Amino acid sequence: MTQTTFPSSLSLLEQAWEYCVDTTQRSALFLDVMRERGNISIAHAQNGKPPLLAFDYELLIDGRDLSQPCNYMLLRVLSPVKINTDETKRPYVIIDPRAGHGAGIGGFKADSQVGVALRAGHPVYFVGFYPDPVPSQRLRDVMQAEALFIEEVIRRHPKASGKPCIIGNCQAGWAVAGLAALRPEIMGPIVLNGAPLSYWAGSDQQNPMRYAGGVNGGSWLAALTADLGGGVFDGAHLVKNFENLNPANTLWGKPYHLYANIDSEAPRYLEFERWWGGHFRMTGSEIEAIVNQLFIGNKLASGQIQTPDGSSLNLRKITSPIVVFASWGDDITPPAQALNWIIDLYGHESAIVEEGQIIVYLLHKDVGHLGIFVGGKVARKQHAELVNVMDMVEALPPGLYEMVIDTKAADLPYSELEQGDYTVSFETRTIEQLRQVDPDTREDEAIFSTVAQVSEINDAIYKNTLRPVLQAFITPEMGEWSRKLNPDNLKRYAYSDFNPLMAGVALQASQIRQYRQPVSADNIFLNLEKQTSGLIIDALNTYRDLRNAATVSFVKTVYGPLGLGAFFPPAAPVEEKTREVAEQRLDTLKADAGPQFEAGGFTEGLARLFVLAMHHSGGIERRSFLIGESIKTSLQEIDPAQWRKAVEEQTLLITLDSARSLATLPKLLKTLAERKRALEIVGTVTMLTPELEDENSPLAIKAKELLGVKTSRAKTAAKKVS
């Protein structure tokens, strides 16, 4: 039996004195870091709050000078000395979100989206923005500016291997999706990182933020806030909403982590706080459009947003490949909000294939919302691999895929083809499998339909009663003072050299650093401090959970079928109509496709065999793509455009009826020589050669029965690669 040893009275006094000295010093140093934070924020504001990129850049286009001006800008990121940029490679355009903070998270440090694209040799451009919007600026003005930016990038790279890859982070993600639907001809692949497109989706426990609109009675509060700001919406309000999601971290966890690690944490903390506290602004028109049409209205995926010419913004007009990166640890944009729009838009995977569309999603198991953009590990793994596979994404057969990144095993075949520590695969998925990504059913989304209807009424009442009074009374100067006096803005002035009461803090901190006496790690009072901190965090988390549960309960009660839902019944789910249309279209395609199953020659047969092999394997590896690149010289008689057309056609036929596609394959590969050659090529590329060589394997038996080919011949082509 072990016995607990308690410190002696003398030892206890010594530890108490040691702890008192340390905590007094830490408190003074903590105060000095707060002072530095305030000074940095003030200096950043005086410099115009430029984008916080870890790279040098040059301004190419200032959106304020355009015929329809806005506060956006196009920057060319300059390569560091040791990195060479290949101007013939596909350019990357990274667009940061304007959601309360300034621009920079896409290139916040060397290991970032900007950094990995530069290291891969790509020209990189960055779309940032100024702190203040142009008066009367609208979302359509921003969209037109971004289109001009992309056109300028294309003009600068006439010999590029492909159209620019456009990366949209968070809020910029849905903006990129909208632009891709309106201007598909200028877009290369688009990557949507942590971007919400299905705003009603999510889980009650993990994503309570979606209920906020119901508590507030809809979007009228956003309009009121903008009017109180003289027609300008302060991004500090959005930042505060983010912070309120996790009160334990905001009120205690983040400041305590700095306090507990004051000797080492200050540089990282100050670097982040410069961005976090650099609040940016929107016009009232912008914030109202965002709240009404997206977060409360959920009109993007359903095609209810009207474009300037009066047509509907239809995401099915996007022709470039779409990559969606989401995380299970993201409580701002959970996977359901990032992905459910695909279900609502297409209804069935056959609709994706018919339109020749490629949609890939990538799920992280636990990183938070900000970690998607600024996490170094995420940049080195997920973002780096996304850059590496973008050409492959464009070459995939049409359909829905999940991108999977695994650490390379020691015995992985052809592992030398993939540089680095990871192997990448694209696993085929169906719409039904995508539905399983949402941990909860979508039944509660009906409540948000009622919330949207009530919101429209409240918004109309506000705009026809109180708004005219406020707009007549509040001047732009009053709005500016309201922003300056915002507590989140004011505290940075209070804890800075701007405040005379902070005089002497820097000198005191400097002296303490010279005579710093940190407490020993086994100090009993330090351990008690850590335990107390844990209890505080647990208490705040309990408060958060109770608050969230009360919020969910309130909204469901007020807007449910026994509340306002009885007067404003929810509209039928978009998914139901889309699924019905997709299934009807599927039946029509099946009925009309009969002759197509037997039409074609070697190119079509090879394409069909390749896609069938993909489905047999459940997807395709990056190694297969690289193997295909190495042997394509043996297929010079096949035109690349003809091959792409054949792959799209055969993928649709297989989606319609895979059994018939397989049974009619001999009609396309008419001779024994063609069948042998096709099996050799496909077996090599898909790395199924070992299975084909085993004459007793189901695959080899099926190949022999169907094509009359001894599959041991597959090793011939395999030897050419190995």
XYZ file of C-alpha atoms in Angstrom:
722
model
C 0.000 0.000 0.000
C 1.472 3.367 -1.045
C 1.563 6.248 1.391
C 1.061 9.901 0.393
C 3.941 12.134 1.421
C 3.061 15.686 2.463
C 5.646 18.472 2.539
C 6.954 19.580 5.904
C 5.903 22.962 7.302
C 9.245 24.500 6.315
C 9.065 22.981 2.846
C 5.494 24.207 2.477
C 6.538 27.762 3.373
C 9.417 27.586 0.915
C 7.088 26.408 -1.845
C 4.568 29.118 -0.947
C 7.270 31.799 -1.166
C 8.571 30.384 -4.447
C 5.056 30.342 -5.888
C 4.272 33.882 -4.681
C 7.409 35.248 -6.347
C 6.636 33.398 -9.572
C 2.957 34.312 -9.772
C 3.727 37.969 -9.008
C 6.281 38.010 -11.797
C 3.945 36.197 -14.176
C 1.181 38.700 -13.432
C 3.459 41.630 -14.249
C 4.693 39.960 -17.429
C 1.111 39.115 -18.408
C 0.135 42.761 -18.014
C 3.078 43.748 -20.186
C 1.970 41.344 -22.920
C -1.487 42.942 -22.790
C 0.237 46.310 -23.210
C 2.187 45.013 -26.195
C -1.013 43.605 -27.680
C -2.663 47.013 -27.434
C 0.331 48.786 -28.965
C 0.483 46.285 -31.817
C -3.241 46.677 -32.507
C -2.990 50.477 -32.562
C 0.064 50.397 -34.847
C -1.637 47.867 -37.124
C -4.693 50.126 -37.403
C -2.541 53.195 -38.103
C -0.825 51.273 -40.926
C -4.200 50.569 -42.534
C -4.421 46.943 -41.325
C -2.586 45.404 -44.299
C -2.892 41.654 -44.990
C -0.890 39.700 -42.419
C 1.037 37.495 -44.801
C 4.316 35.849 -43.888
C 5.512 36.578 -47.440
C 6.384 39.683 -49.403
C 3.829 40.740 -51.988
C 3.018 43.394 -54.561
C -0.313 45.073 -55.195
C -1.645 44.407 -58.697
C -5.220 45.701 -58.626
C -6.880 47.956 -56.075
C -10.604 47.271 -56.123
C -11.327 50.817 -54.992
C -10.207 52.042 -58.429
C -12.591 49.842 -60.429
C -15.660 51.169 -62.242
C -17.769 49.380 -59.638
C -15.466 49.894 -56.662
C -15.100 47.706 -53.603
C -12.509 47.334 -50.859
C -10.870 44.169 -52.254
C -7.366 43.910 -53.704
C -5.341 41.450 -55.779
C -1.803 40.702 -54.592
C 0.984 38.726 -56.228
C 2.848 36.785 -53.548
C 6.600 36.994 -54.125
C 8.568 33.783 -53.843
C 11.210 33.585 -51.117
C 14.811 33.538 -52.343
C 15.225 29.763 -52.060
C 11.975 28.927 -53.875
C 11.699 28.977 -57.660
C 8.321 29.572 -59.273
C 7.448 27.879 -62.564
C 5.331 30.332 -64.561
C 3.954 27.482 -66.684
C 2.413 25.757 -63.670
C -1.178 26.337 -62.700
C -1.536 29.589 -60.694
C -3.197 29.511 -57.288
C -5.558 32.260 -56.152
C -6.245 32.207 -52.410
C -9.202 34.246 -51.159
C -9.477 34.949 -47.451
C -12.762 35.387 -45.579
C -14.127 38.789 -44.620
C -15.964 37.633 -41.506
C -14.953 40.212 -38.932
C -11.189 39.759 -39.182
C -8.644 40.971 -41.676
C -6.959 39.059 -44.482
C -3.970 36.809 -43.986
C -4.940 33.420 -42.581
C -4.276 31.735 -45.927
C -0.628 32.797 -45.686
C -0.214 33.484 -41.988
C 3.050 31.551 -41.781
C 5.472 29.558 -43.895
C 3.454 26.367 -43.396
C 0.219 27.655 -44.901
C -1.848 27.421 -48.057
C 0.332 30.094 -49.658
C 3.504 28.406 -48.456
C 2.748 24.894 -49.725
C 1.668 26.198 -53.148
C 4.858 28.267 -53.467
C 7.051 25.342 -52.432
C 5.371 23.244 -55.124
C 6.517 25.851 -57.670
C 3.136 27.439 -58.412
C 2.622 31.175 -58.914
C 0.459 32.341 -56.011
C -1.949 35.252 -55.841
C -3.840 36.466 -52.819
C -7.148 38.310 -52.616
C -7.318 40.553 -49.563
C -9.328 43.586 -48.536
C -9.123 46.941 -46.788
C -10.677 47.523 -43.338
C -13.482 49.785 -44.527
C -15.897 49.014 -47.349
C -16.540 51.470 -50.127
C -19.775 53.361 -49.379
C -22.813 51.524 -50.807
C -20.647 48.483 -51.578
C -22.638 45.329 -52.398
C -21.752 41.649 -52.579
C -22.200 41.748 -56.349
C -19.480 44.430 -56.555
C -17.097 42.140 -54.685
C -17.966 39.228 -56.953
C -17.331 41.282 -60.090
C -13.996 42.443 -58.690
C -12.940 38.876 -57.933
C -13.838 37.865 -61.486
C -11.610 40.672 -62.795
C -8.814 39.496 -60.508
C -9.007 35.946 -61.869
C -9.059 37.230 -65.445
C -5.895 39.213 -64.691
C -4.198 36.098 -63.318
C -5.140 34.179 -66.464
C -3.777 37.015 -68.630
C -0.463 36.900 -66.783
C -0.007 33.159 -67.390
C -0.864 32.394 -71.024
C 1.336 29.265 -70.991
C 0.021 27.844 -67.721
C -0.829 24.139 -67.684
C -4.356 24.860 -66.463
C -6.769 27.524 -65.303
C -6.125 28.973 -61.847
C -7.040 26.907 -58.821
C -9.270 29.107 -56.659
C -9.188 28.514 -52.897
C -11.959 30.017 -50.789
C -11.566 29.989 -47.016
C -14.687 30.043 -44.809
C -16.894 32.930 -45.964
C -14.868 33.197 -49.164
C -15.813 29.588 -49.942
C -19.479 30.255 -50.615
C -18.475 33.407 -52.510
C -16.150 31.342 -54.730
C -18.903 28.779 -55.321
C -21.287 31.537 -56.373
C -18.697 33.080 -58.686
C -17.932 29.674 -60.223
C -21.632 29.280 -61.021
C -21.835 32.719 -62.642
C -18.460 32.661 -64.447
C -17.568 28.986 -64.992
C -15.398 29.794 -68.015
C -12.673 31.487 -65.932
C -12.448 28.947 -63.115
C -10.070 26.078 -62.622
C -10.608 23.644 -59.743
C -12.149 25.302 -56.685
C -11.273 24.372 -53.102
C -13.743 25.261 -50.353
C -12.063 25.139 -46.941
C -14.366 25.200 -43.912
C -16.992 26.884 -46.075
C -20.689 26.720 -45.131
C -23.090 26.196 -48.025
C -25.908 24.350 -46.197
C -26.697 26.711 -43.360
C -29.483 24.801 -41.600
C -27.516 21.567 -41.261
C -25.662 20.339 -38.199
C -25.997 18.760 -34.780
C -27.833 20.150 -31.753
C -24.912 19.360 -29.456
C -22.005 20.329 -31.674
C -23.421 23.213 -33.704
C -25.842 25.317 -31.635
C -24.775 28.504 -33.433
C -27.354 27.840 -36.135
C -30.134 28.451 -33.598
C -29.025 32.033 -32.885
C -31.192 33.442 -35.658
C -34.275 31.957 -34.045
C -33.471 33.406 -30.629
C -33.027 36.878 -32.122
C -36.199 36.704 -34.182
C -34.352 36.613 -37.473
C -32.186 38.995 -39.447
C -33.638 42.307 -38.282
C -31.000 42.527 -35.538
C -28.196 42.582 -38.129
C -29.963 45.424 -39.923
C -30.425 47.279 -36.622
C -26.748 46.848 -35.729
C -25.673 48.245 -39.100
C -28.052 51.194 -38.749
C -26.703 51.950 -35.270
C -23.277 52.031 -36.901
C -24.335 54.653 -39.412
C -24.841 52.103 -42.185
C -21.644 50.203 -41.366
C -21.513 46.822 -39.629
C -18.585 46.369 -37.224
C -16.816 43.024 -37.618
C -16.200 43.033 -33.867
C -19.747 41.712 -33.472
C -18.945 38.652 -35.588
C -15.743 38.039 -33.644
C -17.718 38.238 -30.409
C -20.135 35.622 -31.715
C -17.211 33.287 -32.385
C -15.838 33.870 -28.906
C -19.213 33.246 -27.275
C -19.285 29.761 -28.748
C -16.516 28.710 -26.373
C -16.673 30.836 -23.212
C -14.238 28.543 -21.404
C -11.517 29.331 -23.917
C -12.426 33.007 -24.316
C -12.833 33.910 -20.654
C -10.233 31.636 -19.126
C -8.461 29.051 -21.278
C -6.670 31.369 -23.705
C -5.564 34.010 -21.165
C -4.590 31.366 -18.623
C -2.515 29.481 -21.192
C -0.597 32.704 -21.809
C -0.250 33.352 -18.075
C 0.916 29.798 -17.347
C 3.475 29.878 -20.176
C 4.372 33.552 -20.060
C 8.097 32.941 -20.682
C 7.545 31.274 -24.063
C 4.004 31.896 -25.296
C 4.022 35.685 -25.790
C 5.362 35.841 -29.409
C 2.822 33.323 -30.734
C 0.005 34.945 -28.757
C 0.814 38.455 -30.004
C 1.131 37.306 -33.603
C -2.310 35.709 -33.485
C -3.928 38.586 -31.578
C -2.774 41.100 -34.172
C -5.039 39.298 -36.643
C -7.787 38.338 -34.184
C -8.213 41.900 -32.912
C -7.961 43.599 -36.295
C -11.677 44.034 -36.850
C -12.915 44.823 -40.353
C -16.244 46.231 -41.448
C -19.060 45.611 -43.921
C -21.797 47.762 -45.338
C -25.297 47.232 -44.052
C -26.258 45.935 -47.494
C -23.588 43.238 -47.339
C -24.383 41.895 -43.873
C -28.130 41.926 -44.578
C -27.660 39.964 -47.810
C -25.435 37.426 -46.057
C -27.838 36.878 -43.164
C -31.083 36.974 -45.167
C -30.021 34.905 -48.155
C -27.547 32.523 -46.568
C -27.472 31.964 -42.829
C -31.206 32.351 -42.205
C -32.652 32.012 -45.699
C -30.443 29.076 -46.809
C -31.118 30.065 -50.412
C -27.796 29.183 -52.047
C -28.164 25.449 -52.728
C -31.867 25.778 -53.576
C -31.186 28.333 -56.315
C -33.322 31.080 -54.763
C -30.676 33.824 -54.948
C -31.315 36.248 -57.782
C -28.415 37.494 -59.914
C -28.236 41.077 -61.262
C -29.773 39.975 -64.589
C -32.773 38.439 -62.806
C -31.780 34.794 -63.223
C -31.237 32.346 -60.373
C -27.784 31.511 -59.083
C -27.555 27.782 -59.824
C -24.575 25.900 -58.390
C -25.130 23.150 -60.963
C -23.656 25.549 -63.514
C -20.242 25.034 -61.921
C -18.183 23.059 -64.433
C -14.803 22.933 -62.699
C -13.941 20.226 -60.149
C -14.992 21.030 -56.586
C -12.960 20.044 -53.518
C -14.503 20.468 -50.056
C -12.320 20.325 -46.933
C -14.169 20.077 -43.618
C -13.464 18.817 -40.097
C -15.381 16.977 -37.399
C -13.795 19.338 -34.882
C -15.195 22.451 -36.572
C -18.120 23.908 -34.614
C -18.409 26.894 -36.978
C -18.763 24.934 -40.227
C -19.442 21.270 -39.380
C -19.168 18.691 -42.185
C -22.946 18.665 -42.690
C -22.959 22.407 -43.424
C -20.025 21.971 -45.790
C -21.484 18.973 -47.664
C -25.290 18.734 -47.500
C -25.657 21.162 -50.402
C -24.437 18.342 -52.667
C -27.420 16.241 -51.590
C -29.841 19.130 -52.088
C -28.355 20.061 -55.443
C -28.059 16.649 -57.130
C -30.212 14.127 -55.244
C -28.366 11.151 -56.762
C -24.810 10.503 -57.853
C -26.043 9.820 -61.399
C -26.892 13.530 -61.697
C -23.282 14.403 -60.830
C -21.965 11.937 -63.398
C -24.397 13.010 -66.124
C -23.180 16.590 -65.886
C -19.545 15.489 -66.009
C -18.926 17.017 -62.585
C -16.188 15.961 -60.166
C -16.770 16.544 -56.452
C -14.195 15.522 -53.853
C -14.484 15.939 -50.106
C -11.812 15.593 -47.448
C -12.627 15.208 -43.748
C -10.281 15.909 -40.838
C -11.078 14.037 -37.654
C -10.647 16.776 -35.052
C -9.043 20.091 -36.067
C -11.047 23.208 -35.207
C -12.315 25.875 -37.579
C -9.267 28.131 -37.406
C -6.950 25.131 -37.516
C -8.183 24.359 -41.028
C -6.615 27.616 -42.209
C -3.688 28.334 -39.869
C -2.717 24.913 -38.515
C 0.858 24.050 -39.456
C 0.238 20.287 -39.387
C -2.851 20.714 -41.553
C -0.861 22.798 -44.052
C 1.952 20.243 -44.259
C -0.448 17.341 -44.752
C -3.897 18.196 -46.113
C -3.161 21.460 -47.952
C 0.144 20.198 -49.339
C -1.454 17.025 -50.669
C -4.349 18.980 -52.155
C -1.816 20.968 -54.176
C -0.011 17.792 -55.215
C -3.129 15.985 -56.482
C -4.977 18.824 -58.220
C -4.065 17.609 -61.715
C -5.306 14.161 -60.742
C -8.573 15.595 -59.438
C -9.204 17.094 -62.880
C -8.499 13.713 -64.487
C -10.883 11.703 -62.278
C -13.965 10.180 -63.884
C -17.078 12.213 -63.050
C -18.606 11.415 -59.686
C -18.435 11.864 -55.946
C -15.256 10.932 -54.064
C -13.766 11.074 -50.608
C -10.082 11.934 -50.569
C -8.189 9.831 -48.041
C -4.639 10.596 -46.897
C -2.720 7.822 -45.124
C 0.833 7.417 -43.921
C 2.766 5.257 -46.369
C 3.334 1.691 -45.224
C 6.784 0.188 -45.624
C 5.519 -2.544 -47.975
C 3.299 -0.297 -50.116
C 3.650 -1.253 -53.813
C 5.179 1.473 -55.983
C 5.563 3.683 -52.902
C 8.540 5.378 -54.529
C 6.164 7.061 -56.969
C 4.668 9.221 -54.214
C 7.043 11.739 -52.710
C 6.812 12.467 -49.016
C 5.290 10.514 -46.155
C 1.722 10.129 -47.385
C -0.243 8.110 -49.888
C -3.466 9.492 -51.329
C -6.540 7.722 -52.647
C -9.931 8.797 -53.954
C -12.693 6.476 -52.786
C -15.960 6.456 -54.703
C -19.011 7.579 -52.741
C -22.769 7.723 -53.300
C -25.260 10.372 -52.232
C -26.672 7.877 -49.746
C -23.228 7.479 -48.175
C -22.924 11.258 -48.040
C -26.168 11.416 -46.068
C -24.479 9.364 -43.363
C -21.963 12.176 -42.814
C -24.680 14.131 -40.986
C -24.699 12.648 -37.441
C -28.317 13.715 -36.926
C -31.260 13.421 -39.249
C -32.312 16.512 -41.167
C -35.792 16.626 -39.643
C -34.987 19.610 -37.426
C -34.145 21.704 -40.497
C -37.901 22.235 -40.880
C -37.747 24.564 -37.879
C -35.340 26.853 -39.715
C -37.791 27.168 -42.581
C -40.268 28.624 -40.080
C -37.531 30.847 -38.619
C -36.821 32.194 -42.116
C -40.488 33.068 -42.670
C -40.771 34.820 -39.298
C -37.485 36.604 -40.013
C -38.863 38.101 -43.225
C -41.849 39.507 -41.340
C -39.764 40.942 -38.490
C -37.289 42.393 -40.967
C -40.069 44.099 -42.916
C -41.607 45.502 -39.717
C -38.255 46.911 -38.600
C -37.428 48.447 -41.967
C -40.822 50.135 -42.209
C -40.963 51.464 -38.647
C -37.774 51.935 -36.668
C -35.200 52.084 -39.481
C -36.293 55.443 -40.978
C -36.089 57.030 -37.533
C -32.607 55.678 -36.815
C -31.255 56.573 -40.250
C -32.483 60.136 -39.828
C -30.956 60.426 -36.373
C -27.632 58.550 -36.522
C -24.798 60.245 -38.397
C -21.684 58.518 -39.778
C -19.657 60.191 -37.012
C -21.908 58.672 -34.353
C -21.473 55.284 -35.986
C -17.693 55.668 -35.937
C -17.725 56.532 -32.243
C -19.899 53.512 -31.505
C -17.237 51.309 -33.097
C -14.409 52.995 -31.207
C -16.269 52.490 -27.928
C -17.014 48.834 -28.601
C -15.614 46.985 -25.540
C -13.522 44.658 -27.699
C -11.943 47.634 -29.456
C -11.724 49.824 -26.364
C -9.836 47.302 -24.238
C -6.905 47.352 -26.637
C -6.522 51.076 -26.087
C -6.974 50.633 -22.338
C -4.120 48.115 -22.206
C -1.581 50.082 -24.239
C 0.809 52.990 -23.922
C -2.120 55.162 -24.979
C -3.305 54.807 -21.366
C -1.170 56.851 -18.888
C -1.928 54.285 -16.186
C 0.188 51.761 -18.100
C 3.323 53.895 -17.681
C 6.066 51.920 -16.012
C 4.681 48.506 -16.963
C 7.315 47.945 -19.652
C 10.186 48.961 -17.350
C 8.918 46.739 -14.572
C 8.582 43.786 -16.966
C 12.099 44.361 -18.289
C 13.530 44.234 -14.782
C 11.556 41.109 -13.933
C 12.906 39.307 -16.991
C 16.437 39.991 -15.756
C 15.677 38.436 -12.375
C 13.036 35.903 -13.384
C 12.498 33.129 -10.828
C 10.105 30.578 -12.355
C 8.447 28.141 -9.989
C 9.547 24.508 -10.016
C 7.268 22.105 -11.854
C 6.531 20.032 -8.732
C 5.459 23.003 -6.611
C 2.294 22.067 -4.735
C 0.753 25.507 -5.200
C 1.435 25.443 -8.937
C -0.330 22.096 -9.169
C -3.213 23.527 -7.153
C -3.367 26.434 -9.606
C -3.592 24.033 -12.546
C -6.311 22.007 -10.841
C -8.268 25.168 -10.101
C -7.901 26.227 -13.722
C -9.307 22.886 -14.814
C -12.289 23.316 -12.491
C -12.967 26.787 -13.893
C -12.874 25.445 -17.435
C -15.211 22.584 -16.483
C -17.626 25.056 -14.884
C -17.625 27.301 -17.949
C -18.116 24.301 -20.224
C -21.078 23.241 -18.098
C -22.516 26.733 -18.426
C -22.001 26.558 -22.196
C -23.751 23.198 -22.458
C -26.706 24.366 -20.358
C -26.943 27.588 -22.367
C -26.840 25.703 -25.655
C -29.439 23.182 -24.507
C -31.729 26.002 -23.378
C -31.256 27.779 -26.713
C -32.109 24.664 -28.716
C -35.121 23.919 -26.521
C -36.375 27.502 -26.795
C -36.118 27.621 -30.585
C -37.725 24.206 -31.059
C -40.580 25.152 -28.748
C -41.244 28.588 -30.226
C -40.823 27.637 -33.887
C -41.943 24.009 -33.730
C -45.271 22.550 -34.906
C -46.970 23.538 -31.632
C -45.585 27.068 -31.828
C -45.081 29.409 -34.753
C -44.708 26.408 -37.032
C -48.483 26.002 -36.854
C -48.924 29.460 -38.422
C -45.862 29.361 -40.688
C -45.602 25.715 -41.767
C -42.163 24.767 -43.077
C -41.623 24.373 -46.782
C -41.002 20.907 -48.169
C -37.312 19.951 -47.914
C -35.350 20.755 -51.054
C -33.775 17.309 -50.834
C -37.117 15.566 -51.424
C -37.841 17.368 -54.666
C -34.273 17.029 -55.906
C -34.233 13.306 -55.159
C -37.546 12.803 -56.958
C -36.315 14.674 -60.023
C -33.001 12.775 -59.982
C -34.725 9.391 -59.754
C -37.071 10.263 -62.617
C -34.120 11.401 -64.693
C -32.282 8.186 -63.807
C -35.191 6.097 -65.092
C -35.259 8.114 -68.316
C -31.524 7.728 -68.846
C -31.723 3.977 -68.286
C -34.549 3.678 -70.787
C -32.683 5.690 -73.432
C -29.214 4.211 -72.901
C -29.843 0.752 -74.377
C -27.895 1.015 -77.656
C -25.052 2.964 -76.016
C -23.902 -0.044 -74.002
C -22.711 -1.756 -77.195
C -21.503 1.343 -79.054
C -17.805 2.111 -79.426
C -14.425 0.551 -79.989
C -11.108 0.085 -78.207
C -10.988 3.558 -76.630
C -14.484 3.195 -75.176
C -13.785 -0.378 -74.088
C -10.549 0.609 -72.374
C -12.312 3.487 -70.610
C -15.138 1.212 -69.469
C -12.732 -1.428 -68.197
C -10.771 1.230 -66.335
C -13.869 2.638 -64.594
C -15.142 -0.880 -63.805
C -11.770 -1.673 -62.220
C -12.032 1.520 -60.181
C -15.428 0.470 -58.878
C -14.087 -3.007 -58.125
C -11.330 -1.435 -56.002
C -13.646 1.136 -54.434
C -11.689 4.047 -55.870
C -8.329 4.973 -57.317
C -4.902 5.601 -55.823
C -2.615 8.495 -56.643
C -0.044 5.839 -57.530
C -2.397 4.658 -60.281
C -2.460 8.143 -61.741
C 1.342 8.306 -61.663
C 1.629 4.854 -63.245
C -0.785 5.946 -65.950
C 1.378 8.985 -66.649
C 4.411 6.731 -67.055
C 2.816 4.432 -69.650
C 0.671 6.884 -71.603
C 3.302 7.022 -74.356
C 2.107 3.549 -75.346
C -1.363 5.000 -76.003
C -0.424 7.799 -78.365
C -3.149 6.749 -80.799
C -5.785 7.901 -78.279
C -6.428 11.640 -78.328
C -6.637 13.092 -74.768
C -9.931 14.849 -75.534
C -11.331 11.637 -77.022
C -10.206 9.731 -73.929
C -11.850 12.214 -71.582
C -15.104 12.024 -73.526
C -15.007 8.223 -73.421
C -14.358 8.167 -69.667
C -17.316 10.470 -69.004
C -19.657 8.453 -71.234
C -18.622 5.082 -69.827
C -18.813 6.311 -66.237
C -22.430 7.317 -66.810
C -23.285 3.942 -68.357
C -21.707 2.109 -65.427
C -23.594 4.336 -62.996
C -26.839 3.499 -64.798
C -26.271 -0.268 -64.996
C -22.920 -1.708 -63.958
C -23.947 -5.315 -64.661
C -24.960 -4.545 -68.233
C -21.831 -2.459 -68.739
C -19.742 -5.444 -67.740
C -21.718 -7.953 -69.786
C -21.478 -5.904 -72.991
C -17.765 -5.126 -72.632
C -16.774 -7.773 -75.240
C -18.856 -5.822 -77.793
C -16.361 -2.964 -77.474
C -13.154 -4.972 -77.180
C -13.817 -7.092 -80.228
C -10.564 -8.999 -80.720
C -8.519 -11.126 -78.369
C -5.545 -8.827 -78.913
C -7.550 -5.764 -77.862
C -8.807 -7.549 -74.765
C -5.317 -8.652 -73.744
C -3.914 -5.183 -74.250
C -6.758 -3.530 -72.337
C -6.360 -5.939 -69.412
C -2.615 -5.371 -69.316
C -3.017 -1.593 -69.264
C -5.843 -1.442 -66.741
C -4.335 -4.122 -64.507
C -1.084 -2.198 -64.381
C -2.602 1.230 -63.795
C -5.048 0.087 -61.113
C -2.412 -2.171 -59.510
C -4.694 -5.201 -59.856
C -2.017 -7.222 -61.645
C -1.320 -9.518 -58.631
C -5.026 -10.342 -58.380
C -5.255 -10.947 -62.124
C -2.182 -13.181 -62.066
C -3.863 -15.426 -59.508
C -5.946 -17.601 -61.819
C -8.119 -18.699 -58.892
C -9.083 -15.178 -57.832
C -12.683 -14.087 -58.532
C -11.384 -11.223 -60.673
C -9.216 -13.480 -62.830
C -12.016 -16.024 -63.228
C -14.466 -13.288 -64.241
C -12.003 -11.819 -66.737
C -11.429 -15.217 -68.335
C -15.162 -15.981 -68.528
C -16.030 -12.585 -69.966
C -13.086 -11.856 -72.232
C -11.526 -15.271 -72.755
C -8.097 -13.973 -71.729
C -5.530 -15.701 -69.543
C -4.849 -12.949 -67.067
C -1.306 -14.066 -66.325
C -0.437 -12.003 -69.395
C -1.112 -8.886 -67.300
C 2.379 -9.143 -65.867
C 3.822 -8.075 -69.241
C 2.768 -4.465 -68.880
C 3.503 -4.457 -65.179
C 7.148 -5.222 -65.836
C 7.418 -2.093 -67.973
C 6.618 0.050 -64.957
C 8.538 -1.774 -62.235
